mmCIF file of C-alpha atoms in Angstrom:
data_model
loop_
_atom_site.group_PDB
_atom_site.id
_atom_site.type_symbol
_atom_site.label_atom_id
_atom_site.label_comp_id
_atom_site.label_asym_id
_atom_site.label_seq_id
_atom_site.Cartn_x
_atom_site.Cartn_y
_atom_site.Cartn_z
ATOM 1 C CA UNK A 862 34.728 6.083 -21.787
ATOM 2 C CA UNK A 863 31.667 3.484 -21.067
ATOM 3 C CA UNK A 864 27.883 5.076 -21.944
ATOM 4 C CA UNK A 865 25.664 3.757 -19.138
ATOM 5 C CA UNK A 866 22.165 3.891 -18.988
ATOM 6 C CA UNK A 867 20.016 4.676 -16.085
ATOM 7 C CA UNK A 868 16.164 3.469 -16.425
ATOM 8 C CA UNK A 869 14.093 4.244 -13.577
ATOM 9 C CA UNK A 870 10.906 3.467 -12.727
ATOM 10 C CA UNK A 871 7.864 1.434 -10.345
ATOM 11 C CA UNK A 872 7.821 -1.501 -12.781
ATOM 12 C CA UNK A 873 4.575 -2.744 -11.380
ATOM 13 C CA UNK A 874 4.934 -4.879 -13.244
ATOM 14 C CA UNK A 875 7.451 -3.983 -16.154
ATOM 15 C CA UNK A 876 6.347 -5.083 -19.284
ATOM 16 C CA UNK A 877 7.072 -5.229 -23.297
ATOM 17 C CA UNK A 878 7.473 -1.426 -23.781
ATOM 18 C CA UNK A 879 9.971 -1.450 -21.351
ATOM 19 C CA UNK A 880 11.954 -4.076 -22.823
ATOM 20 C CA UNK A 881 11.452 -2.260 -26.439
ATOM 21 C CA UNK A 882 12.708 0.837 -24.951
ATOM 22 C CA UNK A 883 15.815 -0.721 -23.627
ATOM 23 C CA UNK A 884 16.379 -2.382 -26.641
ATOM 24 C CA UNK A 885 16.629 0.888 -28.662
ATOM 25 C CA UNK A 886 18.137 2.944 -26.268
ATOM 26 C CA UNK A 887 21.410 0.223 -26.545
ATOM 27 C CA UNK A 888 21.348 1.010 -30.098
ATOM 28 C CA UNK A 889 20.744 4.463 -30.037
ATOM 29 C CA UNK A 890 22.946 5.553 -27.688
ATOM 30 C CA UNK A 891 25.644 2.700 -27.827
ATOM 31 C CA UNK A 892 25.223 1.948 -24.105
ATOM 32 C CA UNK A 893 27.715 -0.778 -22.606
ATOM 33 C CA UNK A 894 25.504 -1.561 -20.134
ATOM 34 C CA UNK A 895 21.877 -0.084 -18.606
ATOM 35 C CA UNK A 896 20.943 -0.180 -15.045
ATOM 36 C CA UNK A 897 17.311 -1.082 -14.140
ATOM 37 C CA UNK A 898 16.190 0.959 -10.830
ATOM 38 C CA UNK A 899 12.702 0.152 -9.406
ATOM 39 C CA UNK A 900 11.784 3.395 -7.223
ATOM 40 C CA UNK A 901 11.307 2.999 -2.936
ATOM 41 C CA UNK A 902 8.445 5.881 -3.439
ATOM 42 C CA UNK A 903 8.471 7.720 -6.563
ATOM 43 C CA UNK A 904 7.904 11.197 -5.724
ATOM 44 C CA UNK A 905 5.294 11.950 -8.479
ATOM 45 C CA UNK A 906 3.159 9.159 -6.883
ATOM 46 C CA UNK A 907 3.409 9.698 -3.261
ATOM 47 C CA UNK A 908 -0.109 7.957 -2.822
ATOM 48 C CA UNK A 909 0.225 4.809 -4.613
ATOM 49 C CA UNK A 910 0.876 1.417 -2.988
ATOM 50 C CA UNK A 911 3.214 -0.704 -4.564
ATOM 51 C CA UNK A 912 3.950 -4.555 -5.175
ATOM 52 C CA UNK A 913 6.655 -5.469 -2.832
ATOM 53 C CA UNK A 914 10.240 -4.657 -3.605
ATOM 54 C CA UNK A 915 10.974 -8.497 -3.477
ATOM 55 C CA UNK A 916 8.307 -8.816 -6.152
ATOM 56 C CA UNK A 917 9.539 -5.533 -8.735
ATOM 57 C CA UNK A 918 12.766 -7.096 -8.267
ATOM 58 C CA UNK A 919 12.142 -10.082 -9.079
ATOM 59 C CA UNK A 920 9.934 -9.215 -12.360
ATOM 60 C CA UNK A 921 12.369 -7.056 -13.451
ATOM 61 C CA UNK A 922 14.992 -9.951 -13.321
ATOM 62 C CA UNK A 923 12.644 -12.122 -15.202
ATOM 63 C CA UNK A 924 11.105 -9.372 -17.821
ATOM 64 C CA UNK A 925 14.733 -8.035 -18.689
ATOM 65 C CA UNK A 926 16.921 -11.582 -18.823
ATOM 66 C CA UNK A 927 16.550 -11.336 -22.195
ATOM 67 C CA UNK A 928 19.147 -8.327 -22.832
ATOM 68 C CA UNK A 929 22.848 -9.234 -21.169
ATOM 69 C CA UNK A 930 23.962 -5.915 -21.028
ATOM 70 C CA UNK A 931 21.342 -5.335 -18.464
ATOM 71 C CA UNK A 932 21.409 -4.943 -14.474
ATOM 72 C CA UNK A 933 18.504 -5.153 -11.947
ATOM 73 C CA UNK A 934 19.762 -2.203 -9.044
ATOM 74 C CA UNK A 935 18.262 -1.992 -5.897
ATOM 75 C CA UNK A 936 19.591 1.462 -4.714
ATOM 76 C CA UNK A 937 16.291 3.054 -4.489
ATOM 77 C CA UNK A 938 14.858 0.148 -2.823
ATOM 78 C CA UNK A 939 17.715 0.114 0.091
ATOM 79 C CA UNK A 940 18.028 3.584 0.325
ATOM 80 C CA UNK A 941 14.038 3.614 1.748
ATOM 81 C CA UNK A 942 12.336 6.769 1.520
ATOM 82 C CA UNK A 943 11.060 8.646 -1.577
ATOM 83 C CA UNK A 944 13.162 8.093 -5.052
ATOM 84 C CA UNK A 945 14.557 11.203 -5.929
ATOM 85 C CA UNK A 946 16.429 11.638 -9.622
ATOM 86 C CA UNK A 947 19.684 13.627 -8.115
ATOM 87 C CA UNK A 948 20.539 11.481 -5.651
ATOM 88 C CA UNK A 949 20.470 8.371 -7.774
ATOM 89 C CA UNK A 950 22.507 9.925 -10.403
ATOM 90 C CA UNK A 951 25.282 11.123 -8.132
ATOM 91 C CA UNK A 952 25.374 7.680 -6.553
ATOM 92 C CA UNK A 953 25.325 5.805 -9.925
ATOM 93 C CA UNK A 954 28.270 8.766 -11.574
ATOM 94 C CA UNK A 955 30.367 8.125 -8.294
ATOM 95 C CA UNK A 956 30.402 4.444 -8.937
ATOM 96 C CA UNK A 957 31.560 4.848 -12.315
ATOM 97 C CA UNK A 958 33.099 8.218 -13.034
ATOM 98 C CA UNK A 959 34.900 8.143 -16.063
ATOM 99 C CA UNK A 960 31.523 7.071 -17.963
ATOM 100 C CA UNK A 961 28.941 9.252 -19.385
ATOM 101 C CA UNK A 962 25.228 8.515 -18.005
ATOM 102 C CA UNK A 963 21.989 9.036 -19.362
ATOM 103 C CA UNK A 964 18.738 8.676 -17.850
ATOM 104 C CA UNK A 965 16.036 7.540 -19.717
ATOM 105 C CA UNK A 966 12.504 9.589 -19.643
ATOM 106 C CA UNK A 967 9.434 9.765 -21.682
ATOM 107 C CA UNK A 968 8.716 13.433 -23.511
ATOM 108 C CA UNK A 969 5.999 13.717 -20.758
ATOM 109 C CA UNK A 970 8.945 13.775 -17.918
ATOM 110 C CA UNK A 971 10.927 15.925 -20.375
ATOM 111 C CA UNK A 972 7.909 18.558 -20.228
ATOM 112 C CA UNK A 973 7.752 18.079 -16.343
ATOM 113 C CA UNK A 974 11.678 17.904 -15.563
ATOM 114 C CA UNK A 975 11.695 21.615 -14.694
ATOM 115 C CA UNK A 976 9.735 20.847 -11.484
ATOM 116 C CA UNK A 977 12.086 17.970 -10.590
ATOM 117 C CA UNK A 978 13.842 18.434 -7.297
ATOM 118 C CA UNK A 979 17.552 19.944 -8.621
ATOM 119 C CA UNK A 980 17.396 19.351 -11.927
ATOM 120 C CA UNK A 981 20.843 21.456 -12.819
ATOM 121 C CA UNK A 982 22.330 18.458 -10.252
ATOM 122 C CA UNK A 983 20.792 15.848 -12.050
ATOM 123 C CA UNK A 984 22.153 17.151 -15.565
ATOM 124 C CA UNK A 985 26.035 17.687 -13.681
ATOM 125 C CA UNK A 986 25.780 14.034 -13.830
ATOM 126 C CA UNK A 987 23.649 12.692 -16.583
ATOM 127 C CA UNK A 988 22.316 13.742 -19.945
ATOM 128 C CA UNK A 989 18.627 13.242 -20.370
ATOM 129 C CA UNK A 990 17.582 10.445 -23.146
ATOM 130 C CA UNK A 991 14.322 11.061 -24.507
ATOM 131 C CA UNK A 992 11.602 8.597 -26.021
ATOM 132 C CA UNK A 993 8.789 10.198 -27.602
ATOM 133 C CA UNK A 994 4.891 8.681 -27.028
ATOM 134 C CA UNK A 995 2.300 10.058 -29.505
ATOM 135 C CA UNK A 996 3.917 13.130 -30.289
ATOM 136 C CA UNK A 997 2.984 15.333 -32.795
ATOM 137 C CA UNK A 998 5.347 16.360 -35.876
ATOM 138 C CA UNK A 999 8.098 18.681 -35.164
ATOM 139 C CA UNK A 1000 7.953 18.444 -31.171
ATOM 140 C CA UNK A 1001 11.951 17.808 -30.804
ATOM 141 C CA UNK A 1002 12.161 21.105 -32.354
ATOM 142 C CA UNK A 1003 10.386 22.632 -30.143
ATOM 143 C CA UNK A 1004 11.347 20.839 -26.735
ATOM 144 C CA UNK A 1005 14.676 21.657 -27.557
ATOM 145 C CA UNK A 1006 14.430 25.264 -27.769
ATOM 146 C CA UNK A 1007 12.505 24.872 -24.464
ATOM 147 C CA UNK A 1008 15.227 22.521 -23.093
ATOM 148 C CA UNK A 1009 18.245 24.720 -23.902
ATOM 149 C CA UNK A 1010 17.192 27.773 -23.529
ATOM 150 C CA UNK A 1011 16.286 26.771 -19.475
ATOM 151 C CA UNK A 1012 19.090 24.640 -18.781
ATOM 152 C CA UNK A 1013 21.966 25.760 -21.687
ATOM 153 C CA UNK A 1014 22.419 21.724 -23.204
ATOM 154 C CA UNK A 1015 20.578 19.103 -24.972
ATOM 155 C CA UNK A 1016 19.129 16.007 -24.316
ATOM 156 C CA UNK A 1017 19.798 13.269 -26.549
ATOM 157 C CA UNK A 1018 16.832 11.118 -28.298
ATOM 158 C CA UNK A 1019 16.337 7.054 -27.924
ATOM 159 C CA UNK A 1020 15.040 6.545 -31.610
ATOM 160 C CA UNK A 1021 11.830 5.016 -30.584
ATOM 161 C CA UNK A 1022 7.928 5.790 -30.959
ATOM 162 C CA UNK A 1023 6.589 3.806 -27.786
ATOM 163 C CA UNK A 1024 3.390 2.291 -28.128
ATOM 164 C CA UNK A 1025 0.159 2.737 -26.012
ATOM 165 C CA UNK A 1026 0.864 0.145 -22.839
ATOM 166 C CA UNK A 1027 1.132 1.313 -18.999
ATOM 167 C CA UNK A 1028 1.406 -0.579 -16.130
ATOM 168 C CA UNK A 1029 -1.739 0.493 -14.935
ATOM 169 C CA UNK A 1030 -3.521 -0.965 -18.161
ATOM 170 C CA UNK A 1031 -1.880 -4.421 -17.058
ATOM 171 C CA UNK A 1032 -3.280 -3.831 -13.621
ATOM 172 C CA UNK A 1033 -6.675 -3.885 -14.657
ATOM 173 C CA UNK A 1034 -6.134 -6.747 -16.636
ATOM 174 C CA UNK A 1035 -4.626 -8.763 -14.200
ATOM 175 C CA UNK A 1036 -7.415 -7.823 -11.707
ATOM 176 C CA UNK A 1037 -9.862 -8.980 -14.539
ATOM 177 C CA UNK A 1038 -8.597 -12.321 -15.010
ATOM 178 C CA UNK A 1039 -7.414 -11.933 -18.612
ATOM 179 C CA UNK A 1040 -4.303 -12.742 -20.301
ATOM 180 C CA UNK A 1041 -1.454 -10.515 -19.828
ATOM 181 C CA UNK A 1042 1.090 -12.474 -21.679
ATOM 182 C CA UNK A 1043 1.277 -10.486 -24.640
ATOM 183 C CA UNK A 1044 2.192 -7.557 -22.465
ATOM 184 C CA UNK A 1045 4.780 -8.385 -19.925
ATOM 185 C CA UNK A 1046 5.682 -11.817 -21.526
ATOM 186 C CA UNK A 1047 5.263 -15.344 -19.866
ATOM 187 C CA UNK A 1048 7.490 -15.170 -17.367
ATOM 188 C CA UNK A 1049 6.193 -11.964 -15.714
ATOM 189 C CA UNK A 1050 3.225 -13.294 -16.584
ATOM 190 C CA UNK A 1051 3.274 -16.366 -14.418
ATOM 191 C CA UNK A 1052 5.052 -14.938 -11.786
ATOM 192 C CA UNK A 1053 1.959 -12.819 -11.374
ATOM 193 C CA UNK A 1054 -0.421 -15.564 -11.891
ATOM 194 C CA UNK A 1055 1.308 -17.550 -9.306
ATOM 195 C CA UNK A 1056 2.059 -14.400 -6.297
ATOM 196 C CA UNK A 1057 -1.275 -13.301 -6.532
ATOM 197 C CA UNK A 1058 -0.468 -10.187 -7.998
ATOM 198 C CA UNK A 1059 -3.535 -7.450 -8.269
ATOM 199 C CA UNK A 1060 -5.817 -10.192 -8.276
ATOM 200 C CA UNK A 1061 -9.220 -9.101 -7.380
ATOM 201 C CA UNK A 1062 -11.430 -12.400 -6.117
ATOM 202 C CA UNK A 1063 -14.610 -12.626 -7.672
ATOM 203 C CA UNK A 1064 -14.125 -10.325 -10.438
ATOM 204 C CA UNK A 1065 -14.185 -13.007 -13.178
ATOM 205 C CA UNK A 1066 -16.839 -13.833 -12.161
ATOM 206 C CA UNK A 1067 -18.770 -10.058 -12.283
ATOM 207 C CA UNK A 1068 -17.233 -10.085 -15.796
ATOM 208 C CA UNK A 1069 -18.797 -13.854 -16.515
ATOM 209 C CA UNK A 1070 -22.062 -12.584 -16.271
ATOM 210 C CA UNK A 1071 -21.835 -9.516 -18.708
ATOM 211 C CA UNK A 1072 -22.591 -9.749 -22.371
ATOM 212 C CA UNK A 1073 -19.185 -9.294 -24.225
ATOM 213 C CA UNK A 1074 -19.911 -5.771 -25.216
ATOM 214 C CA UNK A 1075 -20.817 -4.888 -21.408
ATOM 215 C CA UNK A 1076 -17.327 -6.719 -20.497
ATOM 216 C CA UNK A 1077 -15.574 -4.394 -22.464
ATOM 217 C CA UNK A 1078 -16.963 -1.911 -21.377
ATOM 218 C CA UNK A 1079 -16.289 -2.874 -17.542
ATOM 219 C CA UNK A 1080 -12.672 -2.872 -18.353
ATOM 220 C CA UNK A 1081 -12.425 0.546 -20.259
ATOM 221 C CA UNK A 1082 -14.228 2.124 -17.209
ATOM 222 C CA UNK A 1083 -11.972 0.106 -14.846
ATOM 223 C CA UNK A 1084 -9.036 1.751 -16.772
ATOM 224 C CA UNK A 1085 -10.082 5.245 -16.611
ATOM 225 C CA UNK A 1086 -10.885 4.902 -12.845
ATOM 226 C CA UNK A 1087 -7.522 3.424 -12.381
ATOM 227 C CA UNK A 1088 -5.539 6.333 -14.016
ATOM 228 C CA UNK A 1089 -7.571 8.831 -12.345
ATOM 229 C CA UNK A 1090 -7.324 7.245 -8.532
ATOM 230 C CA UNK A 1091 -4.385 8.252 -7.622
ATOM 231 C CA UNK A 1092 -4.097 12.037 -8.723
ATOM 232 C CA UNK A 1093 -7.728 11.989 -6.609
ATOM 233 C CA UNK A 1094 -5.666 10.127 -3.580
ATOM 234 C CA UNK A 1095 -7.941 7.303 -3.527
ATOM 235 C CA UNK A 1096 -7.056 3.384 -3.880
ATOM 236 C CA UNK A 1097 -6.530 1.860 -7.041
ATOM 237 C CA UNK A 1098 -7.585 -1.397 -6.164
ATOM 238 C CA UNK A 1099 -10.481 0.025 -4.841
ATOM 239 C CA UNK A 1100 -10.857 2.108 -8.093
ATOM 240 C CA UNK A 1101 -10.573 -1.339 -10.422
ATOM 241 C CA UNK A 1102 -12.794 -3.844 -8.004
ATOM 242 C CA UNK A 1103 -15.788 -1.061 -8.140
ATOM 243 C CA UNK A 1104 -15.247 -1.045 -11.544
ATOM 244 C CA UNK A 1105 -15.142 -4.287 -12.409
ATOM 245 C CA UNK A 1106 -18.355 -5.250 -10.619
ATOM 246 C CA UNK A 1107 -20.172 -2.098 -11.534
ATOM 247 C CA UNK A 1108 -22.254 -3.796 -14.418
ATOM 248 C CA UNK A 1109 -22.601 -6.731 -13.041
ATOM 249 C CA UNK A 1110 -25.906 -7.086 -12.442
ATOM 250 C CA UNK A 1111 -26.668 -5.679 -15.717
ATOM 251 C CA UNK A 1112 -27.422 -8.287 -17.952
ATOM 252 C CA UNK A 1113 -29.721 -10.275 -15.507
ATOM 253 C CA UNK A 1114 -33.240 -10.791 -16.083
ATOM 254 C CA UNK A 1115 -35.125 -9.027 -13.455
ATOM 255 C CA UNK A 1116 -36.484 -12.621 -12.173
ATOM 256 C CA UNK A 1117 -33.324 -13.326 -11.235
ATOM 257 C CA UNK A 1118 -32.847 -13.730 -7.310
ATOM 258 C CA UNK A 1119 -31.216 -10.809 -6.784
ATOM 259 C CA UNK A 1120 -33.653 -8.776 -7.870
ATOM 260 C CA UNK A 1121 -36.196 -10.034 -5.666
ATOM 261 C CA UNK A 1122 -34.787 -8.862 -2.380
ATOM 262 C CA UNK A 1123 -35.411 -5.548 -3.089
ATOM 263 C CA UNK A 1124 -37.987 -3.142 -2.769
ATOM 264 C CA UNK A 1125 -38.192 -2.014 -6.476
ATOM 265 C CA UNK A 1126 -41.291 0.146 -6.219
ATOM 266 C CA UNK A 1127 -40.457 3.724 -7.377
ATOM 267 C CA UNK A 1128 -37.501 2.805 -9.024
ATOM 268 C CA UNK A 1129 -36.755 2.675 -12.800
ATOM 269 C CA UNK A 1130 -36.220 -0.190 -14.499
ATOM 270 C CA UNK A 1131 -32.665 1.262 -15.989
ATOM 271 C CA UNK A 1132 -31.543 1.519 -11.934
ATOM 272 C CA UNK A 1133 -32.350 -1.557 -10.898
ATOM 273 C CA UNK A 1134 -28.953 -2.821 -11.518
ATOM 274 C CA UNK A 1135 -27.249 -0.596 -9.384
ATOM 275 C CA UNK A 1136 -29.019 -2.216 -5.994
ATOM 276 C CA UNK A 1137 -28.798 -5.673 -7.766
ATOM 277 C CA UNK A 1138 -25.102 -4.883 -8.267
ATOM 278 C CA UNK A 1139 -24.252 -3.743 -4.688
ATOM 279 C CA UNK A 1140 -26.510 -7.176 -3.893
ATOM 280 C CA UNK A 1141 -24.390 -9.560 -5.454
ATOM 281 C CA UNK A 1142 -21.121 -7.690 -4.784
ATOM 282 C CA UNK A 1143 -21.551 -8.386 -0.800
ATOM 283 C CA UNK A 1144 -23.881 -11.187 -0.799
ATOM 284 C CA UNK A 1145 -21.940 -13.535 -3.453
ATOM 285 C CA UNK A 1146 -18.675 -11.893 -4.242
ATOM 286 C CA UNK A 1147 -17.960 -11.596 -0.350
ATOM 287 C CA UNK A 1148 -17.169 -7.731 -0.985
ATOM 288 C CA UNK A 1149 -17.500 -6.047 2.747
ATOM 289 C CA UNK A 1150 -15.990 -2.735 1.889
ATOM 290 C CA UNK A 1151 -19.151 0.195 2.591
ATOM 291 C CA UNK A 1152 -17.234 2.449 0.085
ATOM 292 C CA UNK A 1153 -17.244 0.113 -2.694
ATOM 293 C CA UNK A 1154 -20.172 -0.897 -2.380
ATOM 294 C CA UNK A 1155 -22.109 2.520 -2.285
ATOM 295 C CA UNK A 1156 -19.798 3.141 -5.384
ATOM 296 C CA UNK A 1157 -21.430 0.117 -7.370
ATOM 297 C CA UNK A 1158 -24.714 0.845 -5.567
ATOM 298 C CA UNK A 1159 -25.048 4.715 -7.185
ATOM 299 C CA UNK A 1160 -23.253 4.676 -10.482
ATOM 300 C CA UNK A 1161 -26.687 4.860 -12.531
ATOM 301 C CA UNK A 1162 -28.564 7.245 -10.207
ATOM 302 C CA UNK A 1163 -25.767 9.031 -8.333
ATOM 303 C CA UNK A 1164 -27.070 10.721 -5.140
ATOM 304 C CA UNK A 1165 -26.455 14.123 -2.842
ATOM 305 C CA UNK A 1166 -23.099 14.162 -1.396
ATOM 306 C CA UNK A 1167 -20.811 10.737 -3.201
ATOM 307 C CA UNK A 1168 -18.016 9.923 -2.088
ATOM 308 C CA UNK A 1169 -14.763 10.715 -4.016
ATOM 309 C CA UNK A 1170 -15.135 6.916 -5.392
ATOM 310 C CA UNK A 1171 -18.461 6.926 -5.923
ATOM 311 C CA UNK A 1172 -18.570 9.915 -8.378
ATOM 312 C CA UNK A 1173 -15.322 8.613 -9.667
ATOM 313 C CA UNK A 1174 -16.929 5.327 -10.896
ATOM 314 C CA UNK A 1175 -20.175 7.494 -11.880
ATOM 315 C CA UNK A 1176 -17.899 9.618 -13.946
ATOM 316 C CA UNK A 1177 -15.837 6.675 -15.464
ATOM 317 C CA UNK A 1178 -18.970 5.043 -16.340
ATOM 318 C CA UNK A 1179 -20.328 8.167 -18.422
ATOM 319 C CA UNK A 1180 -17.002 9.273 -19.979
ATOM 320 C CA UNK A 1181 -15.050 6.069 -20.612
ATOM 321 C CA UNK A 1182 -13.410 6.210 -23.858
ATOM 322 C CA UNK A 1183 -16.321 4.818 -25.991
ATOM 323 C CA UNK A 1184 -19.142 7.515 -24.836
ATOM 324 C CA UNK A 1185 -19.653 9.684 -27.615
ATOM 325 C CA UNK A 1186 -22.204 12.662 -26.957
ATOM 326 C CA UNK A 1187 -22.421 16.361 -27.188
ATOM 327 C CA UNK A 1188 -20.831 17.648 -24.104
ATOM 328 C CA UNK A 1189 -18.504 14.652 -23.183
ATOM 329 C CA UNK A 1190 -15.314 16.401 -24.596
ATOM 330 C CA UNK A 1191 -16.231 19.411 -21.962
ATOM 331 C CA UNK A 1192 -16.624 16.593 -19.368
ATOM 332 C CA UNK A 1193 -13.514 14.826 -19.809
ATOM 333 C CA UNK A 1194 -11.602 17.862 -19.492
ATOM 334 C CA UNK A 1195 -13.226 18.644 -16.122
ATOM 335 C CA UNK A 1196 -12.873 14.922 -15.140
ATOM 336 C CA UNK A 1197 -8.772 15.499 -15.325
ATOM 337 C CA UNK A 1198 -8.375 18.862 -13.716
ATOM 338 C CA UNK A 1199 -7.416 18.668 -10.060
ATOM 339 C CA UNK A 1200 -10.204 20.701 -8.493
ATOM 340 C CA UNK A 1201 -13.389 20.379 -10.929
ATOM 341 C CA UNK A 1202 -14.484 16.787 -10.024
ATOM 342 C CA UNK A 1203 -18.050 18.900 -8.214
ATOM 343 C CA UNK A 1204 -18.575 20.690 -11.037
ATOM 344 C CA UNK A 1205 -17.789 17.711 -13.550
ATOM 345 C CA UNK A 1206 -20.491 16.156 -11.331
ATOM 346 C CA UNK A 1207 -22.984 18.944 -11.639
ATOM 347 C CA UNK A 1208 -22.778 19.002 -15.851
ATOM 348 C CA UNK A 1209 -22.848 15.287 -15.836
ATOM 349 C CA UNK A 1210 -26.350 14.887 -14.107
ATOM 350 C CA UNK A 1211 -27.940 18.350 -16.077
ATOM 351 C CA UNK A 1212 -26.790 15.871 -19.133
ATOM 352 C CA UNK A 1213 -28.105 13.055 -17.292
ATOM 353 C CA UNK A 1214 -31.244 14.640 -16.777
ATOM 354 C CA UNK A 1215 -31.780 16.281 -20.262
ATOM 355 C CA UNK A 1216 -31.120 12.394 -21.877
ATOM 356 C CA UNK A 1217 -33.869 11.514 -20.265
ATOM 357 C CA UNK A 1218 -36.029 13.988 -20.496
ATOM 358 C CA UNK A 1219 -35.453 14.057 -24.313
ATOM 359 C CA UNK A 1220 -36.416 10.492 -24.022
ATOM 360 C CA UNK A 1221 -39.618 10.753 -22.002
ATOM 361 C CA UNK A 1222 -37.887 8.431 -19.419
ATOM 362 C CA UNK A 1223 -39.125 8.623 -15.839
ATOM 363 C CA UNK A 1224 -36.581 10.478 -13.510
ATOM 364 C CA UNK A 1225 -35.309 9.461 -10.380
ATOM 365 C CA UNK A 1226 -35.689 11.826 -7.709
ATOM 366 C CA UNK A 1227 -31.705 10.247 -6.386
ATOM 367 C CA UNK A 1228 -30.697 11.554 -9.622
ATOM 368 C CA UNK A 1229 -32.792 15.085 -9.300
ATOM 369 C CA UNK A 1230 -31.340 15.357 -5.889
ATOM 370 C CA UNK A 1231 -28.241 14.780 -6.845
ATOM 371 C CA UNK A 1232 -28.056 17.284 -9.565
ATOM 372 C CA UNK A 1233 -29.570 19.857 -7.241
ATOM 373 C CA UNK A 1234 -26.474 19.625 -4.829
ATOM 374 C CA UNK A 1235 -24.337 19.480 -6.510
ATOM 375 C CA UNK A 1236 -25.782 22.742 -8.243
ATOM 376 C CA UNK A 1237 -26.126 24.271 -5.219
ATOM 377 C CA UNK A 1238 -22.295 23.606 -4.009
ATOM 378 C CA UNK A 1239 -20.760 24.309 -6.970
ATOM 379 C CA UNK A 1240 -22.792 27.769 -6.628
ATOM 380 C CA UNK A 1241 -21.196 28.772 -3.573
ATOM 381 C CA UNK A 1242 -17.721 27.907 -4.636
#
């Protein structure tokens, strides 16, 4: 009997953990050979846009050439339609029978497999093979009670701690400019240089004119946006080019030429770069897109009634990983539930407001407006 792997996944673009992950499951498991499935639609992320199948293929054949035991499938790709788990495992156990299959997940899947469309069908087929990210001490204890006592077996464990890169992470970079190399390797890496992939024009550029410190802190906002988009059904890309331009203005003099087509009177000095911001991004970046624009334009002051981008790049901007202050634990947690984002709003101007008036700082009345509807609609509901 041959032990077969199954690894699904976008792979958009696959990258080093993936390899790592293959790697150990080989010698964990003592797989004879591991199948590579980029997903059509993956059903946990209905509302994401993916690179073209000709591309994930493609990357996948470069990022995995490395390991000879491996094959790139396309059966979710032909197939069309969303990716489900069951149906790939019966097709994969009917082409080889007499072997014993695992599919590969992460301990957040494990956690999530319950919900998975026939789960009892996928396990008829294939045992689950678990790699743990950042998990505490004594969770296999624990997810195995869980595991067994809902579906009467055990999963088996890849011996592997898997570090801290996504796909989305790589995204951003891309988008950025930067050097992904050290995360997908050169291959993938010039493939996407060379296609085009997730490039956003002009962002390099946004970035160019930020201090260091600022561009860092572009990027960390860009990533939070990015994981947050699509759970909020909104556009990545749209997520990471607001994002990336948000600052740019920031780090201008104010007798710099974009400053000076505006009318500045009645606006604080700290806001100015918002307007300049939204300036630059249409006027010299080329960006036409309303929605991205407003979202660069009001991510200092906010105003009444943002759109679901525009207080998602407000938010990012206040709660990206480096903001440290007394209520941003309380916002975070509101940032990631699924209906809060109004409320997370409402606490994040009051704290707006009370910085500044601890400071003595002047206060916008955009930002005083702002608070005040969003009090008053998180009131009614």
């Amino acid at each position: 009997m041959k032990n077969i792997g199954i690894f699904g996944g976008s792979f958009d673009p696959p990258h080093s953990e993936h390899i790592s992950l293959v790697e150990q499951a080989i010698k964990s498991l003592e797989l004879d050979k591991v199948y590579i499935v980029p997903e059509n639609i993956p059903t946990h992320k209905k509302n994401k846009s993916l690179s073209s199948d000709k591309d994930r293929l493609e990357m996948c054949k470069l990022a995995f050439s490395c390991l000879p035991c491996v094959e790139i499938s396309d059966y979710e790709l032909s197939a069309g339609g969303v990716s489900y788990t069951y149906l790939t495992c019966r097709y994969f156990k009917e082409k080889h029978p007499e072997s014993r299959l695992f599919w590969f997940v992460g301990t957040d899947m494990l956690r999530d497999f319950p919900t998975w469309k026939n789960p009892e069908e996928i396990l008829s087929n294939a045992t689950l093979a678990v790699c743990a990210r950042n998990e505490e001490q004594g969770w296999i204890k624990k997810e195995t009670e869980n595991f067994e006592n809902r579906f009467g077996q055990k999963f088996s464990l890849i011996d592997y701690q898997g570090k801290d890169v996504s796909s989305t992470q790589i995204r951003v970079l891309a988008g950025a400019g930067m050097d992904i190399t050290d995360y997908t390797g050169e291959p993938v890496a010039e493939y996407i240089q060379n296609a085009g992939l997730y490039a956003i024009p002009f962002a390099d550029t946004s970035l160019s004119f930020q201090t260091k410190k600022r561009r860092e802190h572009s990027i960390r906002v860009a990533m939070l946006a990015a994981k947050r988009a699509l759970s909020l059904k909104i556009s990545e890309r749209k997520a990471i080019t607001a994002s990336l331009f948000h600052d740019c203005a920031k780090n201008m003099s104010p007798d710099s030429p974009c400053f000076s087509d505006f009318q500045m009177q009645g606006v604080p000095k700290p806001v100015w770069h918002q307007y300049a911001g939204a300036y630059l991004a249409e006027h010299l970046f080329g960006e036409k897109d309303e929605e991205i624009l407003n979202a660069v334009r009001y991510h200092t002051s906010g105003r009444e009634n943002m759109t679901i981008l525009e207080k998602l790049i407000f938010l990012a901007d206040m709660l990206e990983e480096e903001r440290d202050f007394p209520r941003v634990d309380e916002l975070r947690n509101l940032f990631w539930q699924d209906d809060t984002l109004d409320e997370c709003m409402r606490v994040a101007l009051k704290e707006t407001l009370l910085h500044l008036q601890n400071k003595g700082s002047e206060i916008y009345p955009l930002t005083q407006n702002a608070y005040e509807y969003y009090q008053k609609i998180t009131n009614k509901k």
